[in-house]
Coordinates of C-alpha atoms in Angstrom, one line a residue:
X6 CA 57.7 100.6 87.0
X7 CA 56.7 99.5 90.3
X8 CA 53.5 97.4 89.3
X9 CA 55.4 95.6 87.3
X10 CA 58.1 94.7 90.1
X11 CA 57.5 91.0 91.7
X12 CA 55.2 91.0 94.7
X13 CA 56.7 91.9 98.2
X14 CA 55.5 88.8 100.6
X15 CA 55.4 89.1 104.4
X16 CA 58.7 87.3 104.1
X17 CA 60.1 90.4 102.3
X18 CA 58.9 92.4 104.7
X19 CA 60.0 90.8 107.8
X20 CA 63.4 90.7 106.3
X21 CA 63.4 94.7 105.7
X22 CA 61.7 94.9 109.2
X23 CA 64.4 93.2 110.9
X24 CA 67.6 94.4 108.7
X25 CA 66.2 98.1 110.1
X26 CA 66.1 97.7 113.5
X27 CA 70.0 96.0 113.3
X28 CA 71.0 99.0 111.1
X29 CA 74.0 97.0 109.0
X30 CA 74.0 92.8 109.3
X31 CA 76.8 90.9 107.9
X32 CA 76.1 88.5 105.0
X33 CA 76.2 85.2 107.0
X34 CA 73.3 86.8 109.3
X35 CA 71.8 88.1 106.7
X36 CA 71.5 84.6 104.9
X37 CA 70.2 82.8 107.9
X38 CA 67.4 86.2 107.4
X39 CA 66.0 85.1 104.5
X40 CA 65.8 81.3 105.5
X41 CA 64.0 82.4 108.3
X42 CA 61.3 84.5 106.9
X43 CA 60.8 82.6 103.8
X44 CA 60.2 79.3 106.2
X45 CA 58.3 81.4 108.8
X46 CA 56.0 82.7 105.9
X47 CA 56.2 79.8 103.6
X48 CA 57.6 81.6 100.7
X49 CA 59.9 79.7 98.7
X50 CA 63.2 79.5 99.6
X51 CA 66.6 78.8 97.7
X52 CA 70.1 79.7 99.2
X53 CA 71.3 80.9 96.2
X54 CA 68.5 83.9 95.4
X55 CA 69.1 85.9 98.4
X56 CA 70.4 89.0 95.7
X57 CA 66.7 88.3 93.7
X58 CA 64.9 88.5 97.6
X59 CA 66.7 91.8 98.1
X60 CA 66.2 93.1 94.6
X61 CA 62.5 93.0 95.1
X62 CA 62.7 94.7 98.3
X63 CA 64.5 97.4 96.2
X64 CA 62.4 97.8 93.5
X65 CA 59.5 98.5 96.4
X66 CA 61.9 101.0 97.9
X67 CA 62.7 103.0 95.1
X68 CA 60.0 105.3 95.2
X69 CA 60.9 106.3 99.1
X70 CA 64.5 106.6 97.5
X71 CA 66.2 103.7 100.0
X72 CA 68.1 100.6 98.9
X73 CA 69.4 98.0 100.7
X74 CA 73.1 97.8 99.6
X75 CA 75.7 95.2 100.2
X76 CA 79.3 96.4 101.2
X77 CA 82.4 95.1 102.0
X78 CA 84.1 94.9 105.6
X79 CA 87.8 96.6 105.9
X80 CA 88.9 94.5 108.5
X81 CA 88.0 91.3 106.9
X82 CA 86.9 91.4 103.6
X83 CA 83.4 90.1 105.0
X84 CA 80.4 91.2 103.1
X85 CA 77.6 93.5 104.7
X86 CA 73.7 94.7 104.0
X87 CA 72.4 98.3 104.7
X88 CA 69.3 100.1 104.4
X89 CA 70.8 103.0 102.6
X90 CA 68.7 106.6 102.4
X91 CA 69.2 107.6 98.7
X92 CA 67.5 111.1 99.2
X93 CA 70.1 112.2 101.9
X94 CA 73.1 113.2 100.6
X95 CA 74.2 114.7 103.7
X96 CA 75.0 113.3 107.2
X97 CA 71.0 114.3 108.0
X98 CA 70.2 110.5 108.3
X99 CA 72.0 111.0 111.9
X100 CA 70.4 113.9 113.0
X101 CA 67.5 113.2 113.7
X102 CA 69.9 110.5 116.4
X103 CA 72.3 113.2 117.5
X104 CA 72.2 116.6 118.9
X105 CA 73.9 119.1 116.7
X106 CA 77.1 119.4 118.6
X107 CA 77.7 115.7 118.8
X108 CA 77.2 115.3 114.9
X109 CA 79.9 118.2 114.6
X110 CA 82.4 115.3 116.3
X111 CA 81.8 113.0 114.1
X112 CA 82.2 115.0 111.3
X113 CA 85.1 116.0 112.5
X114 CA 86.3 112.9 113.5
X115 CA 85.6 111.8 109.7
X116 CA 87.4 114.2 107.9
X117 CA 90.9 112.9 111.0
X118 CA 89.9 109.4 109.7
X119 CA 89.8 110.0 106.1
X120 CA 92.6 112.5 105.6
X121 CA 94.6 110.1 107.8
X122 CA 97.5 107.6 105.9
X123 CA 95.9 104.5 106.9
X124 CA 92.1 105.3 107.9
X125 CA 92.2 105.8 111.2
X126 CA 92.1 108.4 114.4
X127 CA 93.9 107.9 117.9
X128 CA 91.2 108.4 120.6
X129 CA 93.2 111.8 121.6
X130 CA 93.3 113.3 118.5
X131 CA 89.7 113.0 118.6
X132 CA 89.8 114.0 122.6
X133 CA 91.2 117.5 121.3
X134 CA 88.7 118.4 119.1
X135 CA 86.1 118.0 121.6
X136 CA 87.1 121.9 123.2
X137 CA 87.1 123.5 119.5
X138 CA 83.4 122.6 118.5
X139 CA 81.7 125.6 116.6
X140 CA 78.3 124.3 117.9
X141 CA 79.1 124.1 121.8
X142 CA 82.5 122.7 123.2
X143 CA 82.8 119.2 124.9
X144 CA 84.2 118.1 128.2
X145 CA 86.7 115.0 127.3
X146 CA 84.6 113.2 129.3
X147 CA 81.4 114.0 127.7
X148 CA 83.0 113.0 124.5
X149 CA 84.2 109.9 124.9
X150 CA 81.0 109.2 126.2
X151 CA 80.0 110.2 122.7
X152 CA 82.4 108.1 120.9
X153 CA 81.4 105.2 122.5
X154 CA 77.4 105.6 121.4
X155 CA 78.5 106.2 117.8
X156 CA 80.9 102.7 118.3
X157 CA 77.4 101.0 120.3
X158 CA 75.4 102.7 116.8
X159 CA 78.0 101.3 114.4
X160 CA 79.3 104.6 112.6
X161 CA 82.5 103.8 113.9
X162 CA 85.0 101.0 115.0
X163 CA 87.6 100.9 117.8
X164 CA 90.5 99.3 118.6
X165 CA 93.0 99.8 120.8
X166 CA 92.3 103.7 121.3
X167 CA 92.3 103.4 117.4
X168 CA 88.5 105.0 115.3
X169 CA 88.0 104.1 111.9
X170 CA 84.9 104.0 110.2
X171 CA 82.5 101.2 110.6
X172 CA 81.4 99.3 107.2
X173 CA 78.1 100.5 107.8
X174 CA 79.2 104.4 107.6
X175 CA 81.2 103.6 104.4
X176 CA 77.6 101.6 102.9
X177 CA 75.6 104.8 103.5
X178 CA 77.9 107.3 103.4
X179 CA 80.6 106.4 100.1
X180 CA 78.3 108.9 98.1
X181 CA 78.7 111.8 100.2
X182 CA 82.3 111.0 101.3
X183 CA 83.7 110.7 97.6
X184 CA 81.6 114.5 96.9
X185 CA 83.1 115.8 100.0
X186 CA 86.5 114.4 100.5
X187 CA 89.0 115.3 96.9
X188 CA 91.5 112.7 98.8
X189 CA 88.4 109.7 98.8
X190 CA 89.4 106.9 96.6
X191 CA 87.7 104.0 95.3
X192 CA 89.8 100.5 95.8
X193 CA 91.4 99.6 92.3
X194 CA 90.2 96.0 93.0
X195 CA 86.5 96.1 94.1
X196 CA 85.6 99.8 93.2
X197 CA 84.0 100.8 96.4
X198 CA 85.4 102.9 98.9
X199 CA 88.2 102.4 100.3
X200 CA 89.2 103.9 103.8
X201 CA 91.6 101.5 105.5
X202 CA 93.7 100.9 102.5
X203 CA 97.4 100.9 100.6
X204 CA 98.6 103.3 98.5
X205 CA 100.9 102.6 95.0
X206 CA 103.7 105.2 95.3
X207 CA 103.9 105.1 91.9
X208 CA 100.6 105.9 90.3
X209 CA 98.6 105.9 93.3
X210 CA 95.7 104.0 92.8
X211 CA 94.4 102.4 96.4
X212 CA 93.4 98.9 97.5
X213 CA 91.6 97.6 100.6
X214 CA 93.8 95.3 103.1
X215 CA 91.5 92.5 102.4
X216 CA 91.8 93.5 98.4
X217 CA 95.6 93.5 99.0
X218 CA 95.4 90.4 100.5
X219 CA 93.8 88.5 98.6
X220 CA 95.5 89.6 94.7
X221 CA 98.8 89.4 95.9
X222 CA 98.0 85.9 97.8
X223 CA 99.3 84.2 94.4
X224 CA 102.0 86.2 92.9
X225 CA 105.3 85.6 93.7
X226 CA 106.3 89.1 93.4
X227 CA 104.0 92.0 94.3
X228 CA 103.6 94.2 91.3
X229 CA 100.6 97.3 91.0
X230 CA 97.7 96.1 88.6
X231 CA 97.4 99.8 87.7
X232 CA 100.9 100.7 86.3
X233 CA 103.3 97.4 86.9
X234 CA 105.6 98.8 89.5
X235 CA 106.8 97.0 92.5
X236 CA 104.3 96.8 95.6
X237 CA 106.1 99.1 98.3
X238 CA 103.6 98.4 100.9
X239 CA 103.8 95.1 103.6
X240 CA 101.2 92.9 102.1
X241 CA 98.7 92.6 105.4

């Protein structure tokens, strides 16, 4: 019951206002948020209730059926915030950003990164989709013109000629992508999504690099926390 949810302040507000307009912040930013516009407003402040802070925001976006969700980095294990749309299931959240042929690439650049081994796409793989759009075909040129605004928007990451989804397409998007995608996993360690990730040949269960990483870092021998076996993959 809303009314009974604790009062939003102005320094709630400026804190929604400004995680908007970045999209995705990572948690250190988002920290230095909340000292801001608690000080700013003169709301009281501790470090340590940024999760209450956001929880009220939430329970004052629940009717419009957005949340602002934290979520992990792939890369480096960093946490993340997101205004998530709960009533969207589907990709429509970009449209009203993208015209319909460019929303076709990155769908189809999606399902490349996500059916992939390791959670990525090489620019030309990409490139070559760009002629067999249903919607209306795309010079190469035009598309990685288009590539590079969804990199600039942060739905996806490059390096090296390398895409893979950026952390704040996997915050918005893990609903949709584990309903669309059979192959979607969740990590064994954290339970969200896991993209760029390991597989167990044995049972296989998947973990995120920076999951990998870090519950290996103090075993001596690098054994599957689902069924025991031997780790086959390098730990990262």
């Amino acid at each position: 019951d809303p009314t009974m949810a604790p009062l939003m302040t102005d320094a709630h507000r400026r804190f929604l206002q400004v995680l908007m307009s970045h999209g995705i912040m990572e948690g250190s930013e988002v920290r230095a948020l909340h000292r801001r516009c608690c000080e700013i407003h003169k709301v009281y402040y501790a470090h340590d209730k940024l999760e209450d802070f956001i929880g009220t925001i939430n329970s004052h976006l629940q009717p419009l059926f957005m949340q602002i969700r934290k979520g992990m980095s792939e890369s480096d294990g960093r946490a993340h915030y997101a205004l998530v749309n709960l009533a969207e299931t589907e990709i429509t959240k970009m449209a009203s950003d993208y015209t319909e042929n460019e929303l076709e690439l990155f769908r189809k650049t999606m399902d490349l990164i996500i059916l992939s081994e390791n959670g990525f796409a090489t620019s030309t793989d990409i490139l070559n989709l760009a002629d067999q759009l249903k919607t209306k075909k795309m010079k190469k040129k035009e598309a990685e013109q288009v590539l590079k605004v969804f990199v600039e928007d942060k739905w996806l990451s490059e390096r090296n000629g390398m895409y893979t989804l950026h952390t704040r397409s996997i915050i918005e998007m893990e609903q949709y992508i584990l309903s669309n995608y059979n192959v979607a996993r969740k990590c064994n360690i954290c339970q969200s999504l896991a993209i760029q990730s390991q597989l167990c040949e044995s049972c296989g269960i998947v973990m995120h690099l920076p999951c990998v990483r870090k519950y290996f870092k103090a075993q001596t021998e690098p054994r599957c926390p689902q069924c025991n076996d031997f780790w086959s993959c390098d730990i990262p």
